[in-house]
Amino acid sequence: MRFSEALALTPNDFDFAHQTISVNKTWCYKNRTGGFQPTKNKSSNRKIQIDWQTVVQFSELTKGLNSENPIFIRQEKPTYNSTVNGILERYCKKGKIPIISIHGLRHTHASLLLFAGVSIASVARRLGHASMTTTQKTYLHIIHELENKDTDIVMRSLAGL
């Protein structure tokens, strides 16, 4: 998800029985007023499939919360992208792993899906891209790597004939 989409998540957005999250709004975090806003584009409205471990974590996190209020927003203290990136950076340093931003996690997720063989169309839908072209342009370097891998497979297959 985009940062603003994640901030807008409410307990109502989770369907634990079907293991999905509905992404259908964003949270305006760039000014002090906050509030829900529409997603970036029509394609950004989507359902994202999640694994059972994530279901367990979020079902615990959302227990007892107002079903219509954002999970990650506290009215008394604004939440900014830079603040969350700073926290993530501290955890990365503590864990002695490369520093990554919240948006970098989105790119890593997409890259891992592509390397796992998930189609560009599915990755584009999961990311909420308006066009597969956006996904192809953004992840062109990975697509080239996958093509090189495919070429090796083709050559080995031809050699085995």
Short mmCIF file of C-alpha atoms in Angstrom, two decimals:
data_model
loop_
_atom_site.label_atom_id
_atom_site.label_comp_id
_atom_site.label_asym_id
_atom_site.label_seq_id
_atom_site.Cartn_x
_atom_site.Cartn_y
_atom_site.Cartn_z
CA MET A 1 0.00 0.00 0.00
CA ARG A 2 0.92 3.60 -0.34
CA PHE A 3 1.67 5.33 2.96
CA SER A 4 -1.53 7.42 2.86
CA GLU A 5 -3.60 4.29 2.09
CA ALA A 6 -2.15 2.46 5.10
CA LEU A 7 -2.84 5.43 7.38
CA ALA A 8 -6.50 5.40 6.31
CA LEU A 9 -7.07 1.77 7.31
CA THR A 10 -9.89 1.24 9.78
CA PRO A 11 -11.03 -2.01 11.42
CA ASN A 12 -13.92 -2.02 8.90
CA ASP A 13 -11.41 -2.44 6.06
CA PHE A 14 -10.44 -5.93 7.22
CA ASP A 15 -12.30 -9.05 6.21
CA PHE A 16 -10.55 -11.60 8.38
CA ALA A 17 -12.72 -14.50 7.20
CA HIS A 18 -11.67 -13.93 3.57
CA GLN A 19 -8.17 -12.71 4.47
CA THR A 20 -8.51 -9.38 2.65
CA ILE A 21 -7.97 -5.70 3.22
CA SER A 22 -10.12 -3.19 1.34
CA VAL A 23 -8.17 -0.17 0.16
CA ASN A 24 -10.74 2.50 -0.66
CA LYS A 25 -9.47 5.77 0.82
CA THR A 26 -6.37 7.65 1.89
CA TRP A 27 -5.51 9.79 4.91
CA CYS A 28 -4.39 13.37 4.38
CA TYR A 29 -1.24 13.46 6.50
CA LYS A 30 0.46 16.42 4.85
CA ASN A 31 -1.41 19.01 6.88
CA ARG A 32 -2.62 19.20 10.46
CA THR A 33 -6.31 18.82 9.58
CA GLY A 34 -5.98 15.20 8.44
CA GLY A 35 -9.07 13.38 7.29
CA PHE A 36 -10.09 10.77 4.76
CA GLN A 37 -9.64 11.47 1.06
CA PRO A 38 -10.23 9.46 -2.13
CA THR A 39 -7.53 7.13 -3.40
CA LYS A 40 -5.02 8.25 -6.03
CA ASN A 41 -7.07 6.78 -8.90
CA LYS A 42 -9.94 4.38 -9.56
CA SER A 43 -7.54 1.41 -9.78
CA SER A 44 -6.27 2.24 -6.31
CA ASN A 45 -9.59 1.01 -4.90
CA ARG A 46 -8.86 -2.66 -4.44
CA LYS A 47 -8.95 -5.69 -2.16
CA ILE A 48 -5.57 -7.03 -1.12
CA GLN A 49 -5.20 -10.67 -0.13
CA ILE A 50 -3.22 -11.17 3.11
CA ASP A 51 -1.71 -14.23 4.76
CA TRP A 52 -3.09 -15.78 7.95
CA GLN A 53 -0.22 -14.43 10.11
CA THR A 54 -1.13 -10.88 9.08
CA VAL A 55 -4.79 -11.68 9.83
CA VAL A 56 -3.84 -12.78 13.36
CA GLN A 57 -1.73 -9.64 13.94
CA PHE A 58 -4.40 -7.22 12.72
CA SER A 59 -7.28 -9.02 14.42
CA GLU A 60 -5.43 -8.51 17.73
CA LEU A 61 -4.49 -4.91 16.87
CA THR A 62 -8.04 -3.90 15.94
CA LYS A 63 -9.80 -5.57 18.89
CA GLY A 64 -11.87 -3.02 20.78
CA LEU A 65 -11.12 -0.13 18.41
CA ASN A 66 -13.82 2.06 16.89
CA SER A 67 -14.56 0.34 13.58
CA GLU A 68 -14.62 3.60 11.61
CA ASN A 69 -11.52 5.33 12.99
CA PRO A 70 -8.06 4.96 11.43
CA ILE A 71 -5.91 2.38 13.22
CA PHE A 72 -2.60 4.21 12.90
CA ILE A 73 -3.73 7.80 13.54
CA ARG A 74 -3.84 9.46 16.94
CA GLN A 75 -5.66 12.79 16.80
CA GLU A 76 -3.42 14.33 19.44
CA LYS A 77 -0.26 13.68 17.43
CA PRO A 78 -0.02 13.97 13.62
CA THR A 79 1.64 11.11 11.73
CA TYR A 80 4.11 11.99 8.99
CA ASN A 81 5.93 9.85 6.45
CA SER A 82 9.27 11.21 7.69
CA THR A 83 8.47 10.25 11.28
CA VAL A 84 7.65 6.66 10.35
CA ASN A 85 10.74 6.47 8.11
CA GLY A 86 12.84 7.66 11.05
CA ILE A 87 11.43 4.93 13.29
CA LEU A 88 12.00 2.33 10.58
CA GLU A 89 15.57 3.57 10.12
CA ARG A 90 16.28 3.12 13.85
CA TYR A 91 14.93 -0.45 13.73
CA CYS A 92 17.03 -1.20 10.64
CA LYS A 93 20.17 0.09 12.39
CA LYS A 94 19.32 -1.85 15.54
CA GLY A 95 18.84 -5.01 13.48
CA LYS A 96 22.02 -4.30 11.48
CA ILE A 97 20.14 -4.49 8.19
CA PRO A 98 20.15 -2.04 5.27
CA ILE A 99 18.04 1.06 5.86
CA ILE A 100 14.82 1.15 3.85
CA SER A 101 11.92 3.59 3.70
CA ILE A 102 8.22 2.78 3.94
CA HIS A 103 7.92 3.36 0.18
CA GLY A 104 10.99 1.16 -0.30
CA LEU A 105 9.07 -1.66 1.40
CA ARG A 106 6.35 -1.26 -1.23
CA HIS A 107 8.96 -1.60 -3.99
CA THR A 108 10.59 -4.57 -2.27
CA HIS A 109 7.21 -6.30 -1.95
CA ALA A 110 6.50 -5.83 -5.66
CA SER A 111 10.00 -6.97 -6.62
CA LEU A 112 9.73 -10.14 -4.52
CA LEU A 113 6.36 -10.94 -6.09
CA LEU A 114 7.80 -10.54 -9.59
CA PHE A 115 10.82 -12.73 -8.76
CA ALA A 116 8.42 -15.33 -7.35
CA GLY A 117 6.70 -15.49 -10.75
CA VAL A 118 3.60 -13.40 -10.02
CA SER A 119 2.36 -11.80 -13.24
CA ILE A 120 2.84 -8.11 -13.94
CA ALA A 121 -0.97 -7.76 -14.16
CA SER A 122 -1.45 -9.17 -10.66
CA VAL A 123 1.33 -7.03 -9.19
CA ALA A 124 -0.12 -3.92 -10.86
CA ARG A 125 -3.57 -4.65 -9.38
CA ARG A 126 -2.11 -5.33 -5.93
CA LEU A 127 -0.20 -2.03 -6.00
CA GLY A 128 -3.22 -0.10 -7.29
CA HIS A 129 -1.51 1.07 -10.46
CA ALA A 130 -3.87 2.62 -13.02
CA SER A 131 -1.96 0.89 -15.81
CA MET A 132 0.28 -2.15 -16.17
CA THR A 133 2.62 0.19 -18.04
CA THR A 134 3.34 2.00 -14.76
CA THR A 135 4.35 -1.29 -13.17
CA GLN A 136 6.42 -2.30 -16.20
CA LYS A 137 8.29 1.02 -16.24
CA THR A 138 8.88 1.04 -12.49
CA TYR A 139 10.14 -2.55 -12.38
CA LEU A 140 11.86 -2.69 -15.78
CA HIS A 141 15.20 -3.68 -14.23
CA ILE A 142 13.57 -6.72 -12.61
CA ILE A 143 11.75 -7.63 -15.81
CA HIS A 144 15.12 -7.62 -17.64
CA GLU A 145 16.62 -9.88 -14.96
CA LEU A 146 13.68 -12.26 -15.29
CA GLU A 147 14.06 -12.27 -19.09
CA ASN A 148 17.73 -13.25 -18.69
CA LYS A 149 16.67 -16.07 -16.38
CA ASP A 150 14.05 -17.14 -18.96
CA THR A 151 16.69 -17.15 -21.69
CA ASP A 152 18.83 -19.51 -19.61
CA ILE A 153 15.84 -21.83 -19.14
CA VAL A 154 15.07 -21.75 -22.89
CA MET A 155 18.70 -22.55 -23.77
CA ARG A 156 18.86 -25.46 -21.29
CA SER A 157 15.57 -26.79 -22.64
CA LEU A 158 16.80 -26.58 -26.25
CA ALA A 159 20.08 -28.26 -25.33
CA GLY A 160 18.16 -31.14 -23.80
CA LEU A 161 16.25 -31.93 -27.04
#
